Coordinates of C-alpha atoms in Angstrom, one line a residue:
X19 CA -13.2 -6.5 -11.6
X20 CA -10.2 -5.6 -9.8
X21 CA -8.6 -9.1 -8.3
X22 CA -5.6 -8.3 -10.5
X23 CA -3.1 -9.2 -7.8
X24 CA -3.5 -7.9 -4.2
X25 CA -2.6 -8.9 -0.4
X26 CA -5.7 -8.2 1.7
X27 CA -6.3 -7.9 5.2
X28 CA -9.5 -8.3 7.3
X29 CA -10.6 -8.6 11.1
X30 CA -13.4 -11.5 10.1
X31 CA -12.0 -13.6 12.5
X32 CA -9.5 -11.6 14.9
X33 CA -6.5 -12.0 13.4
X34 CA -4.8 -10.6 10.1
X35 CA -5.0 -12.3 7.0
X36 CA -3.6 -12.3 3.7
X37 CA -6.3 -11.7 1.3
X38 CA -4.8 -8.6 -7.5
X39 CA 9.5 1.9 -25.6
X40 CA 10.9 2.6 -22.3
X41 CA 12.4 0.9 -20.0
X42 CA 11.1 -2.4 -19.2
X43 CA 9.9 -3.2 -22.4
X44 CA 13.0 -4.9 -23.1
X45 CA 14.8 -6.0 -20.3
X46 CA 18.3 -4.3 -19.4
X47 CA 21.8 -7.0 -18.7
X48 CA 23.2 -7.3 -15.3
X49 CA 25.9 -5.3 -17.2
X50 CA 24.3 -2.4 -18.3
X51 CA 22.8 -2.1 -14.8
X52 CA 26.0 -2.4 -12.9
X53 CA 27.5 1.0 -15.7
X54 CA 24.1 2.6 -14.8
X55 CA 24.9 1.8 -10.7
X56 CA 28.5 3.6 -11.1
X57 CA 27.3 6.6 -13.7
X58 CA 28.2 10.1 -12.0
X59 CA 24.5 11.3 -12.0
X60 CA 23.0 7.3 -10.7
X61 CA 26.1 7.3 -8.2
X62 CA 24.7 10.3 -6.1
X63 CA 21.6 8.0 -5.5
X64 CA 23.5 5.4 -4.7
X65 CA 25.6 6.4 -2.0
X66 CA 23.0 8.8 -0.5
X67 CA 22.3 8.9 3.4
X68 CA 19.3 8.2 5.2
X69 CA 18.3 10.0 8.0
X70 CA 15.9 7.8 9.8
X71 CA 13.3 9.6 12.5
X72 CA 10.2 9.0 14.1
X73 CA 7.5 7.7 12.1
X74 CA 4.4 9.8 13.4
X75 CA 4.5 12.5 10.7
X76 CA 4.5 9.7 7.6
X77 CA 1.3 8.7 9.2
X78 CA -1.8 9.2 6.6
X79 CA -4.7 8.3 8.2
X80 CA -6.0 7.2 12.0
X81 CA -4.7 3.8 11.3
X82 CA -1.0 4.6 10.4
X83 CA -0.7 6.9 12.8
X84 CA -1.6 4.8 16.1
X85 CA 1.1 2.4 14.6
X86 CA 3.5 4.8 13.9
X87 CA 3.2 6.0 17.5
X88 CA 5.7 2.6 18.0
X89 CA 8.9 4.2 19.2
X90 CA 10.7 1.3 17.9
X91 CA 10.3 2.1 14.8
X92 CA 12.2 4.1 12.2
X93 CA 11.2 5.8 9.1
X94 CA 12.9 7.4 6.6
X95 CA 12.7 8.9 2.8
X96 CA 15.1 8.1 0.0
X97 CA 15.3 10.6 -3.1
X98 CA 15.5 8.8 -6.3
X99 CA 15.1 9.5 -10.0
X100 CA 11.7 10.0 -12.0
X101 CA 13.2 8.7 -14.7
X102 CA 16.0 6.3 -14.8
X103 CA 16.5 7.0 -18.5
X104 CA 17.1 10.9 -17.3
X105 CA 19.1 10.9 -13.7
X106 CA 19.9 14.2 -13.5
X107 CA 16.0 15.4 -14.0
X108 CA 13.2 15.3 -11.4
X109 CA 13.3 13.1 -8.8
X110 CA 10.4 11.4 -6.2
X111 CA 10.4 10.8 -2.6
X112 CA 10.4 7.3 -0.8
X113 CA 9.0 6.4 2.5
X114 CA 10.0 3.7 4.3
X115 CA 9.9 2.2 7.6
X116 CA 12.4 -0.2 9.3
X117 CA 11.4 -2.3 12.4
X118 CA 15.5 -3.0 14.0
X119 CA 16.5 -6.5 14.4
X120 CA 16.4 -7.9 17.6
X121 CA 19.4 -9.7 17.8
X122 CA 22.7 -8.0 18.0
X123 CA 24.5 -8.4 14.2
X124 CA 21.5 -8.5 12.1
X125 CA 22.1 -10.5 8.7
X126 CA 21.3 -7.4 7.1
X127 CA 17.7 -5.9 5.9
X128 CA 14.7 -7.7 4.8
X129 CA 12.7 -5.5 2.1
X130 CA 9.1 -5.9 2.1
X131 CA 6.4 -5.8 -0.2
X132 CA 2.5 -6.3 0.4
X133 CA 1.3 -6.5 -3.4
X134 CA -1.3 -4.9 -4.9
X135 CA 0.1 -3.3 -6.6
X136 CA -0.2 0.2 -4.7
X137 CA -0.5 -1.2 -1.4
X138 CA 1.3 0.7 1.1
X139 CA 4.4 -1.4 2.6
X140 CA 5.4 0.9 5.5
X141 CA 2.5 -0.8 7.9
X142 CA 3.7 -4.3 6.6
X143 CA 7.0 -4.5 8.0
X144 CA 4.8 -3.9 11.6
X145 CA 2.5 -6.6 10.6
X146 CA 5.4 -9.1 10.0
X147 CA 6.8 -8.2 13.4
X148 CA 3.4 -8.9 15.4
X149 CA 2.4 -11.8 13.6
X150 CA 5.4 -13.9 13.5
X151 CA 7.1 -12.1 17.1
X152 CA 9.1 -15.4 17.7
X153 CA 10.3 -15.9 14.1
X154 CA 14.1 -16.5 13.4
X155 CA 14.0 -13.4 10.8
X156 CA 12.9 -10.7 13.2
X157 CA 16.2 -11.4 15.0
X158 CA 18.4 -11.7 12.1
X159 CA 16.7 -8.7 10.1
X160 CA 15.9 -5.4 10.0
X161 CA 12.3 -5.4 8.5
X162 CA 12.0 -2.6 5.9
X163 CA 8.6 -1.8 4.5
X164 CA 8.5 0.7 1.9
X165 CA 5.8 2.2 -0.1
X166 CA 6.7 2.6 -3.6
X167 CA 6.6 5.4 -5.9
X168 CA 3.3 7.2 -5.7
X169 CA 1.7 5.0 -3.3
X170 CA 1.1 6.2 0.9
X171 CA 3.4 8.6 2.4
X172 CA 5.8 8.8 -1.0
X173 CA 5.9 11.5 -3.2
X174 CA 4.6 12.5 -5.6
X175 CA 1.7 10.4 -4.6
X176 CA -0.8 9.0 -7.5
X177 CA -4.4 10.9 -6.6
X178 CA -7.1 9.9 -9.4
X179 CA -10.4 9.9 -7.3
X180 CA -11.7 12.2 -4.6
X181 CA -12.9 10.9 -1.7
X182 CA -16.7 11.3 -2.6
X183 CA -16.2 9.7 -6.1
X184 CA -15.1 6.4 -4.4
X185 CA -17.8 6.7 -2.0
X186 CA -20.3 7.1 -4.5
X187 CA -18.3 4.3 -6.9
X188 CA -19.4 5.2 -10.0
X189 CA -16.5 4.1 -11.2
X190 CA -17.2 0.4 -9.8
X191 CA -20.8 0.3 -11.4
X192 CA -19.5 1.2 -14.8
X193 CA -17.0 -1.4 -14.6
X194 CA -19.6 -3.9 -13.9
X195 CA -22.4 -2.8 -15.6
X196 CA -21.6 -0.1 -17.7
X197 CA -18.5 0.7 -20.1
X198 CA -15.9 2.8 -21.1
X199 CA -15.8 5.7 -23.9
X200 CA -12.7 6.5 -25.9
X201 CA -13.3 10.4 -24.1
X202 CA -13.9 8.7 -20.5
X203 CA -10.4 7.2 -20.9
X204 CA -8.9 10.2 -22.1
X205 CA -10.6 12.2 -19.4
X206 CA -9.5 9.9 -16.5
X207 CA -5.8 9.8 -17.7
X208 CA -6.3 13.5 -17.5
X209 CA -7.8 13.7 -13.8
X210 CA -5.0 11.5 -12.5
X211 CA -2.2 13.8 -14.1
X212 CA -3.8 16.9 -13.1
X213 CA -4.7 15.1 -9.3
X214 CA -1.2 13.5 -9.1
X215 CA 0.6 16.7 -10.6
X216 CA 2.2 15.2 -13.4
X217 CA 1.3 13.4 -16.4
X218 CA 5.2 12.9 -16.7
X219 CA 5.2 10.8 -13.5
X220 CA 2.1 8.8 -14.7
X221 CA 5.0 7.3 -17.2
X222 CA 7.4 6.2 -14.1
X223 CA 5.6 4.1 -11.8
X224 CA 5.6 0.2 -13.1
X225 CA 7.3 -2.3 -11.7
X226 CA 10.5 -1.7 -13.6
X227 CA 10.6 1.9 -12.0
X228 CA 9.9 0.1 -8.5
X229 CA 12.4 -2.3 -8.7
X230 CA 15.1 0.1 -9.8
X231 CA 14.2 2.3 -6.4
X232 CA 14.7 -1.8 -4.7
X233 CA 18.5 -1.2 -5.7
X234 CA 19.1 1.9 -5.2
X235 CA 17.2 1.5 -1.2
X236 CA 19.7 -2.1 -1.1
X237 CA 22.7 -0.2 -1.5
X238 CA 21.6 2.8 0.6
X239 CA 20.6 0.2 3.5
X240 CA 24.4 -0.9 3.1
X241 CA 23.4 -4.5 1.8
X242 CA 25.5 -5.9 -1.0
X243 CA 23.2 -8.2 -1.4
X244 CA 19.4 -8.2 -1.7
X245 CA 16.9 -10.0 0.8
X246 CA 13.4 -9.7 0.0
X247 CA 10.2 -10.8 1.0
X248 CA 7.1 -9.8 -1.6
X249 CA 3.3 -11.1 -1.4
X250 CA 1.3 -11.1 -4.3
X251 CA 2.0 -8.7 -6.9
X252 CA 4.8 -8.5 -4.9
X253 CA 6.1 -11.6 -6.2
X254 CA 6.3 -9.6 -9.7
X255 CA 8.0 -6.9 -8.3
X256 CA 10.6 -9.4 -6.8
X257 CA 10.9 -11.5 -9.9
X258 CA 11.8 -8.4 -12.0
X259 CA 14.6 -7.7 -10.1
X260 CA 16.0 -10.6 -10.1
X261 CA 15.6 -10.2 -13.7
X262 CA 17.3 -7.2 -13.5
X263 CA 19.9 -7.4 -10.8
X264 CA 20.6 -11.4 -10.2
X265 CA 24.0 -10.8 -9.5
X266 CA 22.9 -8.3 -6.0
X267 CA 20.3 -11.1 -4.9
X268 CA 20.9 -13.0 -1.4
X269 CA 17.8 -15.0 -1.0
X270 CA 13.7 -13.9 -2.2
X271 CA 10.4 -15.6 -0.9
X272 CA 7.8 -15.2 -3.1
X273 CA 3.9 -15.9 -2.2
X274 CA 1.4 -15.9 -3.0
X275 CA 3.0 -16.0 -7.0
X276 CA 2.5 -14.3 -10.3
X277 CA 2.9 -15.9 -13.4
X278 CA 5.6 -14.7 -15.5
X279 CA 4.5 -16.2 -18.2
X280 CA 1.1 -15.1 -18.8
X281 CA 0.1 -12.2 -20.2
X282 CA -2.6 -10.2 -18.9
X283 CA -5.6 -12.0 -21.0
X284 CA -4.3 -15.7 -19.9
X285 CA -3.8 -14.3 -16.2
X286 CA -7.4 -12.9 -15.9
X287 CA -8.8 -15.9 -16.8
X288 CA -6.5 -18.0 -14.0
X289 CA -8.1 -15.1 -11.4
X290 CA -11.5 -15.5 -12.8
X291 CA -11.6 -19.5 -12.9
X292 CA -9.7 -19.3 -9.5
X293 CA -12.3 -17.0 -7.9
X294 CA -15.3 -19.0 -9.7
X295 CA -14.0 -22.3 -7.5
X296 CA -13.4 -20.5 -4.8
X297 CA -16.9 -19.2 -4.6
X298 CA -18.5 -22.3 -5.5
X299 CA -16.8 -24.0 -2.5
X300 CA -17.9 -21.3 -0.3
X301 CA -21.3 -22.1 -1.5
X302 CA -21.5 -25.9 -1.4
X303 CA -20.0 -25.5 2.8
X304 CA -22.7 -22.8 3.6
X305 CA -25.2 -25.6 2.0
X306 CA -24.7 -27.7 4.8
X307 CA -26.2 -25.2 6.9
X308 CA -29.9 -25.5 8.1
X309 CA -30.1 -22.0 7.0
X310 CA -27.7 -21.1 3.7
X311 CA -29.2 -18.1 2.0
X312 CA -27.6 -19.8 -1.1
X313 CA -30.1 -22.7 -0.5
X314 CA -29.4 -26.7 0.0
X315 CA -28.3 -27.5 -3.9
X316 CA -24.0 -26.9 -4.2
X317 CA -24.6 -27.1 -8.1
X318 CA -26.9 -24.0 -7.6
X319 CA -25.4 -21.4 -5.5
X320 CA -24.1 -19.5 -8.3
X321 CA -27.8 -19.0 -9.8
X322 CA -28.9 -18.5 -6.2
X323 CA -26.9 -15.8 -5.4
X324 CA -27.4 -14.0 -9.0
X325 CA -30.9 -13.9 -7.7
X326 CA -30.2 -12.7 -4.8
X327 CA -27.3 -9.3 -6.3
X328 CA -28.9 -8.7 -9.3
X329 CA -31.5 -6.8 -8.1
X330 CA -29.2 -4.2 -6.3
X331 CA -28.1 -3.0 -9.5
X332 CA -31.5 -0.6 -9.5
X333 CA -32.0 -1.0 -5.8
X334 CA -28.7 -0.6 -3.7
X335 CA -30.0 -1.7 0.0
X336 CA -28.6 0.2 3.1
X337 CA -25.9 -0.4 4.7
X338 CA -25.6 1.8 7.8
X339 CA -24.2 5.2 8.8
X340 CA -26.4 5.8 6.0
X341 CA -25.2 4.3 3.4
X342 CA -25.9 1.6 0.9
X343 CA -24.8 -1.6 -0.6
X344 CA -24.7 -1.6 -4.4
X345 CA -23.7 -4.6 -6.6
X346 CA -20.1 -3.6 -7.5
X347 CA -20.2 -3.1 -3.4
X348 CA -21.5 -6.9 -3.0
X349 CA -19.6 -8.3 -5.5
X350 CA -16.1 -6.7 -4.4
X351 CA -16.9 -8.0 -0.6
X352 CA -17.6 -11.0 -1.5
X353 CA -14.6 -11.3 -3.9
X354 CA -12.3 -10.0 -0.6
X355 CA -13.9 -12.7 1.6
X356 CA -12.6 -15.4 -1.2
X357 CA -9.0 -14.2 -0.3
X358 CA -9.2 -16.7 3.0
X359 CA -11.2 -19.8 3.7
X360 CA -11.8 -18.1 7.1
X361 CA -13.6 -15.4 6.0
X362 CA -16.5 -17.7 4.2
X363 CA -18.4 -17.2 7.3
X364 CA -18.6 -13.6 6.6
X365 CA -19.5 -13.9 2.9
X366 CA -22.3 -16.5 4.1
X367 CA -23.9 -13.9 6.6
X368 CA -23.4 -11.0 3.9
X369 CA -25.4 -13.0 1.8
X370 CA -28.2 -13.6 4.3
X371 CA -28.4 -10.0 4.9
X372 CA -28.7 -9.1 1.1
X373 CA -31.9 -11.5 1.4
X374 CA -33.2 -9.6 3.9
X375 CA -32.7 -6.1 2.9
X376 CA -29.3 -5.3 4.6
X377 CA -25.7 -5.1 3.5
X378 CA -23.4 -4.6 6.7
X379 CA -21.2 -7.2 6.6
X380 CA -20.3 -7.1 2.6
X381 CA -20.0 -3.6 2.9
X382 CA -17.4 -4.0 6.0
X383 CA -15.6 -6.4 3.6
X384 CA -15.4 -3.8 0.9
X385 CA -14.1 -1.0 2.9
X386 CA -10.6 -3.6 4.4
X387 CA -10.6 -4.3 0.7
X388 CA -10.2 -0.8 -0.4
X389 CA -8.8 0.6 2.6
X390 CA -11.8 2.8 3.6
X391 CA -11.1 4.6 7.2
X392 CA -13.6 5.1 9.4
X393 CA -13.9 8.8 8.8
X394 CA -14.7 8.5 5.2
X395 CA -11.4 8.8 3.8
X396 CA -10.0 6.2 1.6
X397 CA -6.0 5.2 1.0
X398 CA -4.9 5.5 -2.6
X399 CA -4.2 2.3 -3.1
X400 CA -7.2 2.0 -5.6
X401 CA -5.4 4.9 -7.7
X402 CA -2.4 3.3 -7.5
X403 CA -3.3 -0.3 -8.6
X404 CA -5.3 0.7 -11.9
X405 CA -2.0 3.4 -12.7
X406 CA 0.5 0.8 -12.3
X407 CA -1.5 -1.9 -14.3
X408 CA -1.8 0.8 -16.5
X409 CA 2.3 0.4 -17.4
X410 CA 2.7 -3.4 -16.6
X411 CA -0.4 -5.3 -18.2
X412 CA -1.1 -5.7 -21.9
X413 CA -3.7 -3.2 -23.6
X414 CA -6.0 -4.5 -26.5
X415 CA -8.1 -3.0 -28.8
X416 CA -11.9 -2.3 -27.9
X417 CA -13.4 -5.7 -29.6
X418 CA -10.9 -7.7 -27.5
X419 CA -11.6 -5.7 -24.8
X420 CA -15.1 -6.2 -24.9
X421 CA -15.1 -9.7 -25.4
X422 CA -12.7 -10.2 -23.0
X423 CA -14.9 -8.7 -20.4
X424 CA -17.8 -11.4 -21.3
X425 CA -15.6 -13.8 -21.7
X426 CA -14.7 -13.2 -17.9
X427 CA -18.7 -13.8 -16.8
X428 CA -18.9 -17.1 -18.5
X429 CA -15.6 -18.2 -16.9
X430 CA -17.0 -16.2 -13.4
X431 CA -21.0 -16.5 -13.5
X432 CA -21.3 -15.3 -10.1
X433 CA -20.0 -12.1 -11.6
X434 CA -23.1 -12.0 -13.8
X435 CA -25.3 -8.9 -14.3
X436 CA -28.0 -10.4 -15.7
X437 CA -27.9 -7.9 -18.6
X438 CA -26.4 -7.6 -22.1
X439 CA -23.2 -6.0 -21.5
X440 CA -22.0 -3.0 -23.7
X441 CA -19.0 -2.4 -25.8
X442 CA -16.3 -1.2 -23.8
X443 CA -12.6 0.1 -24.4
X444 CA -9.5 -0.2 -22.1
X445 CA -9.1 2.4 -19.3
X446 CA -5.7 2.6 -19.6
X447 CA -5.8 3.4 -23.4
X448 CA -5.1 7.1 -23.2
X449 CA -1.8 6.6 -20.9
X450 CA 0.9 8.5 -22.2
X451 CA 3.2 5.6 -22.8
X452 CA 2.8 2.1 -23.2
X453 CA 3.1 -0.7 -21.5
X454 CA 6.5 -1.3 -19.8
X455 CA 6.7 -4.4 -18.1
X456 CA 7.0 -6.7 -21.0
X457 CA 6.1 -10.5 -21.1
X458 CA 7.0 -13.1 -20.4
X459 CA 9.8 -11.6 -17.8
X460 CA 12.2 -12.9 -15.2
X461 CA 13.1 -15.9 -17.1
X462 CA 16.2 -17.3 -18.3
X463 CA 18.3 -15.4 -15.9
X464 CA 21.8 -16.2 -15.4
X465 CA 23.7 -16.3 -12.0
X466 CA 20.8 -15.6 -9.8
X467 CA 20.3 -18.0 -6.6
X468 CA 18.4 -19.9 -5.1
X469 CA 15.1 -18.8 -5.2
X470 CA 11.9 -19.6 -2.6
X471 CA 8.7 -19.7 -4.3
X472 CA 5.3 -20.5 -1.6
X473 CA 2.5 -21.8 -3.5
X474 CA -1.0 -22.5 -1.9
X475 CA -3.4 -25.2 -3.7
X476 CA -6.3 -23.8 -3.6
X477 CA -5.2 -19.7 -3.9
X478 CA -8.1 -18.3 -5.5
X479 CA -6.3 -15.3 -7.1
X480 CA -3.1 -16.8 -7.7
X481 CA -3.9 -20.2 -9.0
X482 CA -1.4 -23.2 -7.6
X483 CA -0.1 -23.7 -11.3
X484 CA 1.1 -19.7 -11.4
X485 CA 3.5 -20.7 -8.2
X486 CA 4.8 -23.6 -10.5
X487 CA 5.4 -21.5 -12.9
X488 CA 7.3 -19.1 -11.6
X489 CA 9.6 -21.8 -9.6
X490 CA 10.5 -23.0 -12.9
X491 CA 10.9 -19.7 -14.7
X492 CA 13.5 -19.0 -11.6
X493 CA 15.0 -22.3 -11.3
X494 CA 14.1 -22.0 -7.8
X495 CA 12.8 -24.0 -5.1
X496 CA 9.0 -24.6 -4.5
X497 CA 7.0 -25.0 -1.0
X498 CA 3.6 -26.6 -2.4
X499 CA 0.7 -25.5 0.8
X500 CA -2.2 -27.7 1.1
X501 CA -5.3 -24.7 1.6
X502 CA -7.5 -22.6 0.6
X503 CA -6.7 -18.5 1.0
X504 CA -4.2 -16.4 -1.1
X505 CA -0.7 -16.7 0.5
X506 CA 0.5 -18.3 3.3
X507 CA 3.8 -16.7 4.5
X508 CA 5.0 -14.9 7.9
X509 CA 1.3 -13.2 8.7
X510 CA -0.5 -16.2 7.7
X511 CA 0.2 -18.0 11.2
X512 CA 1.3 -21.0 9.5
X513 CA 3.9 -22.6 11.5
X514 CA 5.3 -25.0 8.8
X515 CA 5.7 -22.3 6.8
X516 CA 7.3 -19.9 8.5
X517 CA 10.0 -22.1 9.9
X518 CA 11.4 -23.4 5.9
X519 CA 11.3 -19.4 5.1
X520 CA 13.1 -18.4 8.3
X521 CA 15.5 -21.6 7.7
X522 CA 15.9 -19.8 3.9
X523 CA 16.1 -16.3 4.6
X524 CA 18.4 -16.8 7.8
X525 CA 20.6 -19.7 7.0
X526 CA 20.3 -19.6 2.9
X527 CA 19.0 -23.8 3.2
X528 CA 16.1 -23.9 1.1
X529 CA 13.4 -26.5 1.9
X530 CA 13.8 -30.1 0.1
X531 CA 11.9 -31.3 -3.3
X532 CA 8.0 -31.6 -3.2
X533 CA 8.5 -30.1 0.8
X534 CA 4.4 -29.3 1.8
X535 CA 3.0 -27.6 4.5
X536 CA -0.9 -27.9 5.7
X537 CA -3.7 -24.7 6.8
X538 CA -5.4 -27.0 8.9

């Protein structure tokens, strides 16, 4: 199941919302990063100049480009090195996009980051501008999204599916109800070097490889110091660099947060108890309704609606413009609608239409989950999050893999097949290094400031305890929000909120002890 760490967005009710050996295995001194910053063959990176244009031809799909049509905006690529290890080697392409402060003298440049990881960031920076349009920060910033090595308009740009495999979602079903081979593995490693271009690359896009290109773009941008905003996975990605640069950090906000801390069997089963709640509370609301598909018991919706998405596992039902709705289809919508207590309506009417032979609204969940455009086309955000998982999150053997896959439907029954699952391996065993990420990370760091960590109480992916976690790991400051959706920062229309970030980000004052904030 893929709820690793992601910021989603869907239209369910008008607005946008947020909805998973080298060199990061040990982590580099502020030192040895400041001798890399001023080596002859870094030093070209570093004082390279952008030449910012207009944003149309970064455009990918229908979506980007009527966005991208802005003339306000600027966009922009940044060369930097495949390998940090070997400067003077190949070297990839980053896109970005920066939406120009409004006020005169802007503090300086607000990096972005969406999660995921492998979401796109160049559309985020936009999204920030029209969902907070008042906000302090859009007059004191210049909002930089980015999308990181291999993701969106960056190149090279990770490719492990054609657009009929996802459609079809084999992949998907196997996950669920199937299993991996030692060959599949190797096979798939294969398809995404020979689709990407370069199995070399496939060893270069964790998150220590994206936060590395985050110092080399602050520099660039002509910010000594760093100001960052990062959702989700994002809050990884912002945690590692502080790890690895504290002494070029202004100010980070971090929500939506990632445990630093746990590794990747203790983090799956925060998501999977987190999701499990989540779910049950969706289930015990729509039983208050004259007509809940799940029934009128709350301590039965879970066996209800087994009853109800088992079956599609040999009979998909359609879905319209002739397609279908298969289980790994229903349980991923379902899943995205968890992201935001506003969205339960649309899991609840999914549901009734599974009942009665239709799957419309799950499968319109699915496709803002996955990015699926209306032409057919899908983003590669999919590729992108199981490649970079593939460097940052712990691999086990195939007994611990297997059991950790039912281990996950007894902590998530919703999830349940209804069948005896088979012995699977890890897809990421073939990769052609290992992990790089390391855990724990971003702790005990010395001279880093402030920090501003948003934590939401009843985040289904990233449990309330993870934002705890990582406050303390940072030595930072905490904003505890009473809720129930993943995130709750600058596009989540949350008043409170957004004024204590805009009072860090702009003025550096952090919000006091225990501060809360409501969703109503």
């Amino acid at each position: 199941m893929r709820i690793h760490a992601r910021v989603h967005r869907t239209a369910a009710v008008g607005v946008t919302l947020l909805l998973v050996g080298m060199l990061g295995a040990c982590t580099s001194s502020s030192a040895d990063q400041s001798s890399q910053e001023g080596s002859q063959e870094l030093r070209r990176f570093y004082e390279q100049e952008l030449a910012f244009e207009p944003c149309e031809p970064y455009a990918s799909n229908e979506a980007d480009a009527e966005l991208f049509a802005n003339e306000q905006f600027e966009c922009a690529r940044m060369e930097a090195p495949m390998d940090y290890e070997d400067p003077g080697g190949e070297t990839v392409s980053i896109a970005l996009l920066r939406v120009p402060a409004k006020g005169g003298e802007p503090v300086g440049s607000l990096m972005t980051n969406p999660g995921g990881p492998g979401f796109a960031g160049m559309s985020f920076a936009p999204l920030i501008a029209a969902m907070a349009p008042d906000s302090p920060v859009l007059e004191q910033f210049d909002l930089i999204g980015i999308d990181p090595r291999g993701v969106g308009a960056s190149t090279p740009t990770l490719d492990c599916y054609t657009d009929a495999e996802r459609e079809n979602d084999a992949m998907s079903e196997k996950t669920y109800v199937g299993s991996w081979t030692e060959e599949e593995t190797r096979q798939w490693m294969q398809q995404c070097a020979e689709r990407t271009g370069s199995e070399e690359f496939l060893s270069h896009v964790g998150t220590r490889d994206a936060a590395r290109d985050m110092d080399v773009l602050r520099a660039v941008l002509g910010d000594d110091k760093l100001s960052y905003f990062g959702a989700s996975y994002g809050t990884r990605l912002g945690a590692v660099y502080a790890e690895m640069f504290p002494e070029n950090v202004r100010a980070l906000v971090l929500d939506g947060p990632m445990d630093p801390y746990a590794g990747t069997v203790e983090r799956r089963k925060q998501q999977y108890t987190g999701v499990q709640r989540s779910f049950e509370l969706m289930g015990a609301s729509c039983t208050e309704m004259p007509d809940c598909p799940l029934g009128s018991d709350p301590e039965a919706v879970t066996e209800r609606f087994q009853e109800i998405v088992q079956p599609l596992i040999d009979e998909p039902v359609p879905a319209g413009d002739g397609r279908v709705l298969s289980f790994s289809d229903a349980i991923d919508g379902v899943v995205a609608g968890l992201y935001s207590q506003a969205s339960w309506p649309t899991i609840i009417k999914g549901i009734r239409e599974m009942q009665n032979g239709r799957g419309d609204a799950l499968i319109g969940l699915h496709d803002a989950y996955y990015q699926r455009y209306a032409d057919g086309t899908y983003s590669n955000a999919l590729e992108a999050t199981e490649v970079i998982n593939c460097l940052d999150e712990e691999r086990h053997a195939p007994e611990q893999e297997s059991k950790l896959r039912r281990t996950m439907t007894r902590i998530a029954p919703f999830l349940d097949t209804g069948r005896l699952l088979d012995d699977t391996r890890n897809k990421c065993e073939a990769w052609p290094v290992e992990p790089t990420l390391g855990y724990p990370y971003a702790t005990d760091i010395k001279g880093l400031p402030d920090t501003l960590t948003v934590a939401v109480t009843g985040d289904p992916v990233a449990p309330y305890e993870e934002g705890t976690h990582l406050a303390e790991a940072l030595e930072g400051s905490l904003l505890t929000v009473e809720g129930e959706q993943h995130g709750a920062a600058l596009i989540a229309g949350n008043t409170c909120v957004d004024d204590a970030v805009a009072d860090y980000l702009v003025n550096l004052t952090s919000p006091p002890a225990n501060a809360r904030c409501t969703f109503e």
